[in-house]
Short mmCIF file of C-alpha atoms in Angstrom, two decimals:
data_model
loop_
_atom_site.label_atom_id
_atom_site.label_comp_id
_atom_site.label_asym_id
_atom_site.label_seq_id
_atom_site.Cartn_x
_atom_site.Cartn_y
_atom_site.Cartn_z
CA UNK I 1 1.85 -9.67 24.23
CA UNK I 2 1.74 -6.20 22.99
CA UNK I 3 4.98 -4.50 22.49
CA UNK I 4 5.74 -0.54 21.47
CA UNK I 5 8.98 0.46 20.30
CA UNK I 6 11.75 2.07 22.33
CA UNK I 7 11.76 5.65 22.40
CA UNK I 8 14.22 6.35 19.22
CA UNK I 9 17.70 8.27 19.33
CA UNK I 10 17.75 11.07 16.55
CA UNK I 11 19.78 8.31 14.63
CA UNK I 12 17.29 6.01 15.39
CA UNK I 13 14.52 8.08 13.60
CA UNK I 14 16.53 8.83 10.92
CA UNK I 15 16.76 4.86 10.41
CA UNK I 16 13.03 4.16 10.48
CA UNK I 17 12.66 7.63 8.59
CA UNK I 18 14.76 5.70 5.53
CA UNK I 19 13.54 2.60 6.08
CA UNK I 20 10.08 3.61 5.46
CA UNK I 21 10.93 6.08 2.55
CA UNK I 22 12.82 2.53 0.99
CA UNK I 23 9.91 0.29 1.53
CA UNK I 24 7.54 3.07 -0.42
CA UNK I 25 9.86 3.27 -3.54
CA UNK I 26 9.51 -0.69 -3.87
CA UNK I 27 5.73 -0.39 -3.87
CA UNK I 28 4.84 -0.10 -7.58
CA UNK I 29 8.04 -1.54 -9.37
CA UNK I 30 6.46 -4.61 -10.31
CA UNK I 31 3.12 -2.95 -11.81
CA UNK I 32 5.60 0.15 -13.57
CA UNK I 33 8.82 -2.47 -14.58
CA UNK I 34 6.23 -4.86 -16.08
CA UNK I 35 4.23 -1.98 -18.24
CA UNK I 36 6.57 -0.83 -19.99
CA UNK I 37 8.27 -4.54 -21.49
CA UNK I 38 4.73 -5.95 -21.35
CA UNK I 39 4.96 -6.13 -25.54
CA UNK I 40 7.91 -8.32 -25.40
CA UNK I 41 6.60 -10.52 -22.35
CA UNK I 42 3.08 -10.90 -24.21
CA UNK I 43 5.05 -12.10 -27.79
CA UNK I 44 7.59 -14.26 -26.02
CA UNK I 45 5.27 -16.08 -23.50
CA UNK I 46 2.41 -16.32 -26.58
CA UNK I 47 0.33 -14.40 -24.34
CA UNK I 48 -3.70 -13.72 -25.01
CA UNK I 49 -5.41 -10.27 -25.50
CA UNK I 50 -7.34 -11.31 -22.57
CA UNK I 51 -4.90 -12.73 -20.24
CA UNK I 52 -3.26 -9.78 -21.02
CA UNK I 53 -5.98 -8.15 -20.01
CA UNK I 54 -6.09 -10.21 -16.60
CA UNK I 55 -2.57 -8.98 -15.77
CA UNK I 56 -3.20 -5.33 -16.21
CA UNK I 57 -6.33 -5.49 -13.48
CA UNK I 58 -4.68 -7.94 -11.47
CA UNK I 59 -2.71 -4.69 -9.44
CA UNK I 60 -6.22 -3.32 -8.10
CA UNK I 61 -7.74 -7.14 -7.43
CA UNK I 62 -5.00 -8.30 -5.56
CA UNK I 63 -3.98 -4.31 -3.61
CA UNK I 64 -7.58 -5.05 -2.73
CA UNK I 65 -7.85 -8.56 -1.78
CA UNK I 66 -4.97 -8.96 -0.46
CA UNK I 67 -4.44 -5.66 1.54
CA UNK I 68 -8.28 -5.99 2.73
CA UNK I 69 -7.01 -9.03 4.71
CA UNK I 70 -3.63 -8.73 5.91
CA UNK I 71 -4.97 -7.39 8.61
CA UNK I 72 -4.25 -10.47 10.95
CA UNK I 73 -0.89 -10.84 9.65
CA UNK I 74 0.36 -7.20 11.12
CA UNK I 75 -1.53 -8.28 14.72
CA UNK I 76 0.17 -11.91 14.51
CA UNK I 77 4.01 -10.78 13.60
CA UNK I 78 3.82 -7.49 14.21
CA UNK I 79 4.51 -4.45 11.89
CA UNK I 80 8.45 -4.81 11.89
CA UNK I 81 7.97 -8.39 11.40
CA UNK I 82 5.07 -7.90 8.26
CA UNK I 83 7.17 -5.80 6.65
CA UNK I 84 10.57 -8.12 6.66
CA UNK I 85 7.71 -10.53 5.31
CA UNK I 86 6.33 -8.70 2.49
CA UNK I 87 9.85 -7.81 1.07
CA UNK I 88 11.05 -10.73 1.01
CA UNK I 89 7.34 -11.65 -0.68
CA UNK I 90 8.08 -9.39 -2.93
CA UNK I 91 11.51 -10.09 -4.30
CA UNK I 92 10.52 -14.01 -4.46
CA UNK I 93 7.97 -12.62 -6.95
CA UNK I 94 10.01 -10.60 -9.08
CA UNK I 95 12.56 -12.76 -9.61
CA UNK I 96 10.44 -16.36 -10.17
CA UNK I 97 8.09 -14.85 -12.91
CA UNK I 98 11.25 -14.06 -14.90
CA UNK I 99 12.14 -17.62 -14.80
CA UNK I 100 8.57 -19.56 -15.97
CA UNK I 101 7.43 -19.88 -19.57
CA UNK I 102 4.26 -20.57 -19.18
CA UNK I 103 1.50 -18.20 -18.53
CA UNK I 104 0.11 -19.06 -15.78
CA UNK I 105 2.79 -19.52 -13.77
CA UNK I 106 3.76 -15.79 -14.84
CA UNK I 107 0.68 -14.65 -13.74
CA UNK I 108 0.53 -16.50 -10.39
CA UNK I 109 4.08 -15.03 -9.27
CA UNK I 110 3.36 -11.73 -10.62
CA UNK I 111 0.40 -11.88 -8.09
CA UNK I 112 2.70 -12.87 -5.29
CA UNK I 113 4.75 -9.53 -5.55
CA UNK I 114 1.84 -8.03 -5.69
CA UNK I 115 0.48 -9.10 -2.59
CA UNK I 116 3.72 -8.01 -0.70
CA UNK I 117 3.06 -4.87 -2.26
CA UNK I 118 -0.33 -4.92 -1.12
CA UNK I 119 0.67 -5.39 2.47
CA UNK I 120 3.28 -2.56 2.18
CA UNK I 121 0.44 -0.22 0.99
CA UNK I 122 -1.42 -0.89 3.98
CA UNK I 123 1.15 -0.88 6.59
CA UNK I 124 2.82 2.45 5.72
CA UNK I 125 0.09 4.21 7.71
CA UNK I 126 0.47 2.52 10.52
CA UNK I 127 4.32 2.33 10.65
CA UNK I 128 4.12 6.72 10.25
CA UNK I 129 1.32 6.59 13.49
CA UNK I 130 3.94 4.57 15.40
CA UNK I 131 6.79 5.74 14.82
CA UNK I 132 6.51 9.52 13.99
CA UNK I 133 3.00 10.72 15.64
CA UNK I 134 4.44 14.04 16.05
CA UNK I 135 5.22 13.95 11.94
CA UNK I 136 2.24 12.53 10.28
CA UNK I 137 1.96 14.97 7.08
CA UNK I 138 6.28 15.00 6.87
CA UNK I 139 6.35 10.82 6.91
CA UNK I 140 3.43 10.48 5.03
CA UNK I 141 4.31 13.18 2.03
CA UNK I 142 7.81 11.56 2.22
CA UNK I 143 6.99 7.96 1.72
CA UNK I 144 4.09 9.32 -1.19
CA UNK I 145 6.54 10.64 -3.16
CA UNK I 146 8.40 7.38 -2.42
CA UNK I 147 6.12 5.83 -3.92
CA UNK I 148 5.99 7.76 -6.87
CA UNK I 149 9.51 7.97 -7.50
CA UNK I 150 9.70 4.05 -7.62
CA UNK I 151 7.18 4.00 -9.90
CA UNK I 152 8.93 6.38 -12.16
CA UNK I 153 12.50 4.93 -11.89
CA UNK I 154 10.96 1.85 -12.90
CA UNK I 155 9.23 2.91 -16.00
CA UNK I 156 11.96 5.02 -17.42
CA UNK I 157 14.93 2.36 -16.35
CA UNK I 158 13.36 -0.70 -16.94
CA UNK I 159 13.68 -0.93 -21.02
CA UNK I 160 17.34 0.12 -20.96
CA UNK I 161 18.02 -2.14 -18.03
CA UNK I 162 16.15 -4.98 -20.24
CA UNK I 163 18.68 -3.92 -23.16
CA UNK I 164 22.03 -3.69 -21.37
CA UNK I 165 21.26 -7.47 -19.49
CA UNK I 166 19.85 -8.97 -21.93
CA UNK I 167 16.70 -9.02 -22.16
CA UNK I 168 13.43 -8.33 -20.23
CA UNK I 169 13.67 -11.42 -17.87
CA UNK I 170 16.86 -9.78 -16.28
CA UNK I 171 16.02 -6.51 -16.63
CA UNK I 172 12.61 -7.22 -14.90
CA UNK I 173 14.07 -9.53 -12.49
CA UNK I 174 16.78 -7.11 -11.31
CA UNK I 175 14.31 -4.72 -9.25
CA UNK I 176 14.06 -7.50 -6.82
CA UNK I 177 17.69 -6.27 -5.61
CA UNK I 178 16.12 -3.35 -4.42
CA UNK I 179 13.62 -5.08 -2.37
CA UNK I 180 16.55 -7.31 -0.84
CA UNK I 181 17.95 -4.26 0.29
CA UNK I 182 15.35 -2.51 1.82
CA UNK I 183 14.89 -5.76 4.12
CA UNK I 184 18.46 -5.25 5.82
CA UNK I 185 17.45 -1.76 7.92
CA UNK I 186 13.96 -3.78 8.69
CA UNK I 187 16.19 -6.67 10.36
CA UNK I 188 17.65 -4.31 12.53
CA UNK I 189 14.27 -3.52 13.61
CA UNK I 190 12.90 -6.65 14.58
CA UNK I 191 14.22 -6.67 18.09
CA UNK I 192 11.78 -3.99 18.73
CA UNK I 193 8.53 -4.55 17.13
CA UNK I 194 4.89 -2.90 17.77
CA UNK I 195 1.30 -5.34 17.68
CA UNK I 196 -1.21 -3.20 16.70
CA UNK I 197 -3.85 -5.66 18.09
CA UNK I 198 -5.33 -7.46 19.96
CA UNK I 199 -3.49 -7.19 23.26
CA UNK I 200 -3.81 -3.66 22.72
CA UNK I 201 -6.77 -3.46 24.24
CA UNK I 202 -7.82 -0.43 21.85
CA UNK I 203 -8.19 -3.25 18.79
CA UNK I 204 -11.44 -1.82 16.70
CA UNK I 205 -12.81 -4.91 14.94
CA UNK I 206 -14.13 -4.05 11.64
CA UNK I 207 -17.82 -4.05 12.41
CA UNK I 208 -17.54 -1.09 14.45
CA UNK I 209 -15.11 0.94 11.98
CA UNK I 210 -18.08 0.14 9.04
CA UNK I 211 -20.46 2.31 11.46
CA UNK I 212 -18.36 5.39 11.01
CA UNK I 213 -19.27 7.85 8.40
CA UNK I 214 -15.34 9.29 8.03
CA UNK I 215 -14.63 5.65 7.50
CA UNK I 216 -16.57 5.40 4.42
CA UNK I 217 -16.14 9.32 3.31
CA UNK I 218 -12.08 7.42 2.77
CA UNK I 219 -12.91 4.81 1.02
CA UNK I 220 -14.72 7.40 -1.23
CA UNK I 221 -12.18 9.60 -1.27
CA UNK I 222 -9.56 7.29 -1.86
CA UNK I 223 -11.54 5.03 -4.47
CA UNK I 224 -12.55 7.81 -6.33
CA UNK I 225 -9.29 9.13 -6.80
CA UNK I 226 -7.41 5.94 -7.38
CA UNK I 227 -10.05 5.33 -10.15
CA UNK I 228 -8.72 7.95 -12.19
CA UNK I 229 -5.21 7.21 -11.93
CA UNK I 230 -5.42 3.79 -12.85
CA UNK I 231 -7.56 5.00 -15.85
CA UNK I 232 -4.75 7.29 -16.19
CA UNK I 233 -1.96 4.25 -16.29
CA UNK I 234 -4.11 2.12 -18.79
CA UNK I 235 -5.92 4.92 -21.01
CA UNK I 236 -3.91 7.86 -21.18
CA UNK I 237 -1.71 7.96 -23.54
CA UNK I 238 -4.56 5.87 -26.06
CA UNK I 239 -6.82 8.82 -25.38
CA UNK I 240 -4.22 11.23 -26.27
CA UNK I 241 -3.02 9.62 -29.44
CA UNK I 242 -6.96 8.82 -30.68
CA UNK I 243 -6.72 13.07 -29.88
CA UNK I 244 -3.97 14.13 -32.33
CA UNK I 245 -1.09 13.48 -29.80
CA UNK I 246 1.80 11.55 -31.24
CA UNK I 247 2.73 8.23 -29.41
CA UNK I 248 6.12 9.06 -28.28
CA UNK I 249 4.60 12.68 -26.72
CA UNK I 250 1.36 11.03 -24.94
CA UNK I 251 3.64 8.67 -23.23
CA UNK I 252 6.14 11.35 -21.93
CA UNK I 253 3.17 12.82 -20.42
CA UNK I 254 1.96 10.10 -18.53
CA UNK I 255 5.27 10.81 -16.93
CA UNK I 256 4.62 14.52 -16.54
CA UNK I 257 1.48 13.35 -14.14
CA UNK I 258 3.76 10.85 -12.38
CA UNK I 259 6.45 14.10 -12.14
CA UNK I 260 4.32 16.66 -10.82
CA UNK I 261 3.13 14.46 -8.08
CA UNK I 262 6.02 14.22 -6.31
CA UNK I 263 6.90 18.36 -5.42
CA UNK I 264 3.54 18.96 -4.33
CA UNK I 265 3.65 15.43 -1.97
CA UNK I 266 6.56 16.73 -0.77
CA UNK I 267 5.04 20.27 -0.26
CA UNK I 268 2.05 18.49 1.77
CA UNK I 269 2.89 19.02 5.28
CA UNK I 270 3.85 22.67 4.64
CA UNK I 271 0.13 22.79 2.87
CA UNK I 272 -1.56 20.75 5.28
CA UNK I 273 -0.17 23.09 8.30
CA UNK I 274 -1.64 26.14 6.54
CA UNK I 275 -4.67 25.25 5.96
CA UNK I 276 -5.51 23.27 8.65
CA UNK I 277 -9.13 21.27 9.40
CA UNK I 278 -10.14 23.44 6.15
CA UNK I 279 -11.97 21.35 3.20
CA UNK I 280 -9.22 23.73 0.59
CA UNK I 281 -6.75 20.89 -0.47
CA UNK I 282 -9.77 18.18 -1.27
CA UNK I 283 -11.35 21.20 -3.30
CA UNK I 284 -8.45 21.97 -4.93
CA UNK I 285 -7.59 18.25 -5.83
CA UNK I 286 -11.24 17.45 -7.17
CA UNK I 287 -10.87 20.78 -9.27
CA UNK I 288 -7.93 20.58 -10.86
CA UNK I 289 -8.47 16.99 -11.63
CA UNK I 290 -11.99 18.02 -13.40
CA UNK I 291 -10.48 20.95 -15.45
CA UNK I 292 -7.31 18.51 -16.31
CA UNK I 293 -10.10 15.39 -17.64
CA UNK I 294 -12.33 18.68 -19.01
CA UNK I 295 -9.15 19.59 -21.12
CA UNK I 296 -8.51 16.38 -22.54
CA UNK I 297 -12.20 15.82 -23.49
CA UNK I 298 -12.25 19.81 -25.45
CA UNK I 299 -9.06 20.04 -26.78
CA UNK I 300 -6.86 16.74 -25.99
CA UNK I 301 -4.26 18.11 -28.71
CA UNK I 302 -3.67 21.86 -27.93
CA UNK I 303 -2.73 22.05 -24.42
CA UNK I 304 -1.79 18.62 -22.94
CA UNK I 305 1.15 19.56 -21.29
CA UNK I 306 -1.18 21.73 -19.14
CA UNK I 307 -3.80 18.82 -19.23
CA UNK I 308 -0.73 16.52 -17.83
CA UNK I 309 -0.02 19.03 -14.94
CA UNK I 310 -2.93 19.66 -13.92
CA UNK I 311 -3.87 15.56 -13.82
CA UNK I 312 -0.71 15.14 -11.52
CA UNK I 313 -1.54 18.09 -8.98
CA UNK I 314 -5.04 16.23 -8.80
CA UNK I 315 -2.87 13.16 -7.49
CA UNK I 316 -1.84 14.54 -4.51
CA UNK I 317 -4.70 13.49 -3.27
CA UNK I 318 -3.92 10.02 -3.23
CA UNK I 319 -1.12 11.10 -0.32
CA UNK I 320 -3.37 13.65 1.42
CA UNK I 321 -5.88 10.63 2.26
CA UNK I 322 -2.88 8.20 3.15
CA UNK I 323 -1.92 11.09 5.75
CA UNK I 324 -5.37 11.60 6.80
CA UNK I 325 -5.70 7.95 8.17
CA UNK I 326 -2.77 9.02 10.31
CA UNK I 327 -4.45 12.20 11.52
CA UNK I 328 -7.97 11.16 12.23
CA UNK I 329 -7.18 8.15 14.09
CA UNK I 330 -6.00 7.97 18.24
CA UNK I 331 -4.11 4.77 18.37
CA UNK I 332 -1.95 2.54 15.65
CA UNK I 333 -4.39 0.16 16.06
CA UNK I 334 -7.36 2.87 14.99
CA UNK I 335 -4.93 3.64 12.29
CA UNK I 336 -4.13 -0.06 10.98
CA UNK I 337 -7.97 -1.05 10.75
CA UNK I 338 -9.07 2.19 9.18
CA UNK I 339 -5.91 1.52 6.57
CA UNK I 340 -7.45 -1.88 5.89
CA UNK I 341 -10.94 -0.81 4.76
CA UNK I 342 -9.97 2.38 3.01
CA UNK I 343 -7.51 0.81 0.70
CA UNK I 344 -9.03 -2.50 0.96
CA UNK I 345 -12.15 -1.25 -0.37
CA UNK I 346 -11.40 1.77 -2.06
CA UNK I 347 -8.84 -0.09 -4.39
CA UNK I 348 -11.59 -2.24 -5.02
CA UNK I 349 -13.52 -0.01 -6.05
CA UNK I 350 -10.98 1.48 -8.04
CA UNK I 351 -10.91 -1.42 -10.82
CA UNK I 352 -14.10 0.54 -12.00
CA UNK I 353 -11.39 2.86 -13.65
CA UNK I 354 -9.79 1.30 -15.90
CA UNK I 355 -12.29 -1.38 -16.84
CA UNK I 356 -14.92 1.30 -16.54
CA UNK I 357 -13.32 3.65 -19.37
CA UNK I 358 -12.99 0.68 -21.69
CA UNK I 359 -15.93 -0.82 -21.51
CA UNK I 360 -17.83 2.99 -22.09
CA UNK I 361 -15.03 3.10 -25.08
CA UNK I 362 -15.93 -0.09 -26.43
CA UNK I 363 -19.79 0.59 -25.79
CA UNK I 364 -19.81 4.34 -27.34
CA UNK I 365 -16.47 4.37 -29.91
CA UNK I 366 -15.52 7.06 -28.28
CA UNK I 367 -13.56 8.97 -25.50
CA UNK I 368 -16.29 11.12 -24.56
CA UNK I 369 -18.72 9.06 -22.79
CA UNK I 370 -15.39 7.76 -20.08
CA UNK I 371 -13.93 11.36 -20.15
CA UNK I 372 -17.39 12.22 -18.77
CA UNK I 373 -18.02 10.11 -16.39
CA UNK I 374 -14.12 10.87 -14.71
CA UNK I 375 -15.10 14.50 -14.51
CA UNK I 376 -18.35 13.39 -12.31
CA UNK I 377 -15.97 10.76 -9.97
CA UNK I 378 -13.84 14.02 -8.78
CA UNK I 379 -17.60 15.28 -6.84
CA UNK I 380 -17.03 11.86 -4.58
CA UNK I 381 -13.61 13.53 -4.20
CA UNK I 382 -14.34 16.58 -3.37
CA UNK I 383 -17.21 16.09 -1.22
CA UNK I 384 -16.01 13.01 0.75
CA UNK I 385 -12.69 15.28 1.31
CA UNK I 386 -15.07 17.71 3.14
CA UNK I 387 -16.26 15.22 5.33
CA UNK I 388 -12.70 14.19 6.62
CA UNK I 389 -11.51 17.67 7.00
CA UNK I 390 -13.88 18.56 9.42
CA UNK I 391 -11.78 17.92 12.96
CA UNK I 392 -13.26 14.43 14.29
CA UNK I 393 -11.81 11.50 14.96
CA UNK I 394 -12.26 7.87 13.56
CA UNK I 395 -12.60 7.10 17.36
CA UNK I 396 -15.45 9.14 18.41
CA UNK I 397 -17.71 9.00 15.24
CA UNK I 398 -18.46 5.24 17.11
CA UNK I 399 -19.79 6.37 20.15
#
């Protein structure tokens, strides 16, 4: 039977608030903890060039495959109960990959944190529609820039972590602490949990969400622009360095994109309240993001600090789409299924990044060709961004 939670004391909100914000910053420690020791794990573990090359991809496949279908596990234990779930799914993972010596194993445990994280990435929305629908753009910018920020802590901590325990199976292993925390505000939770489906009686199956056009204008949106920052993760700092840029710089400025990201997510809701059902922010993300991969392709050595910045202020609309599957939507259970197909798919299609830019690298020997072709991907994100600014909702694009 369908349950809704209580309505919330202030302190209540302000527990959900940080419970959220805590389950965002655990969502991309175990891609950004693994990156950066990856040259120790690959020597140690004997590890291939191309089963190295399996683990780098295997964040998009399984954020897709997994997130795609998780679906029935939000309507079955509810959100409360998915997200107890997918912590604990995650800290299992981080800490048994650190213990296995073969292969693998490493990469079939890696793929189980993943697919909490996968889960968490599609129940965020849907936990913001519930439990703040008066604060869409505040939740949603706050839990962005969670996400962020975990990412970051992880890729700057991780190494010296790795060096003060011991090695990199501690110091990898040790970010599954965090996720044990985050689970003990969730348990508090459980008593009142919300099924987004099907006793709802507003459940949208997913052959009816297909049908909408804003439903694929945020798969585009969101595809398109998590193409580029996963080509941004694997390539950047190469394509810098092949540019002039020495190796130490290029890969402080993959953390100047990573940086930047997080004022302007948390300056969202102020921006998204001026300029209301206005196409400006999708504009301004698909610009900026053009003249930042523009930059890099002309002159990848005398600017890149501006390159950098202007990369990361094209980011923010990774959290601007997040928030608009809040806004756009009626009902949690509207929100849930439109979550499921736009970062279902659009992290599918967002492997064509990464493997995209290499294989142009490999097929040209050079930078240009992929620099190219990520200046044409920000037109799907500028012109699918006009399509969900317009002031419709997911519900009535089906009728």
């Amino acid at each position: 039977m369908t349950s809704s939670p209580t309505t919330p004391t202030t302190g209540g909100r302000w527990l959900v608030g940080a419970a959220i914000v805590l389950l965002a910053l655990n969502l991309r420690v175990v891609v950004a903890s693994l990156g950066v020791v990856l040259p120790e794990v690959r020597q140690d573990l004997a590890m291939t060039p191309t089963t190295a090359g399996v683990l780098t991809t295997l964040p998009v496949l399984c954020f897709a495959v997994i997130g795609f279908s998780s679906g029935g596990l939000v309507r079955r234990f509810g959100l409360h109960h998915a997200t107890v779930a997918l912590l604990a799914l995650l800290a299992a993972g981080l800490v048994a990959r650190t213990l296995l010596d073969d292969t693998v194993l490493f990469l079939s445990t890696t793929a189980i944190a993943l697919a909490g994280a996968a889960v968490g990435n599609v129940i965020l929305p849907p936990l913001a529609k519930v439990h703040f629908p008066d604060r869409i753009p505040l939740i949603s910018a706050l839990y962005g820039a969670a996400i962020m920020a975990g990412a970051t802590i992880a890729s700057i901590t991780t190494v010296p972590l790795s060096e003060a325990l011991g090695g990199w199976r501690p110091g990898l292993a040790a970010w599954a602490l965090l996720a044990a925390l985050t689970i003990l505000p969730w348990l508090t939770l459980l008593r009142h949990d919300v099924h987004t489906g099907p006793a709802t009686g507003d459940r949208l199956p997913m052959r009816e969400i297909v049908r909408s056009p804003l439903a694929w204008a945020m798969v585009a949106c969101f595809g398109a622009q998590s193409a580029g920052a996963y080509a941004q993760f694997g390539w950047y700092p190469e394509i810098l360095i092949d540019g002039g840029v020495g190796e130490h710089q290029a890969g402080v400025l993959l953390g100047v994109i990573t940086g930047v990201g997080i004022p302007l997510t948390l300056a969202l809701p102020w921006l998204m309240a001026r300029t209301g059902d206005t196409p400006v922010l999708p504009l301004f993300f698909g610009t900026v993001t053009a003249a930042g991969w523009l930059g890099v392709l002309i002159a990848p050595a005398s600017l890149p600090v501006l390159w950098s910045v202007l990369l990361g202020l094209g980011g923010g609309a990774f959290t601007w789409v997040l928030a608009m599957i809040g806004k756009r939507t009626r009902t949690p259970a509207a929100t849930t299924a439109l979550s499921l197909l736009t970062q279902g798919l659009g992290y599918l299609l967002a492997g064509l990044g990464p493997f995209g830019v290499g294989a142009l690298h490999d097929a040209t020997g050079s930078w240009d060709a992929p620099l190219i072709a990520l200046i044409a991907s920000t037109v799907v994100i500028t012109t699918a961004g006009v399509v969900i600014s317009r002031p419709r909702m997911l519900e009535d694009t089906l009728r």
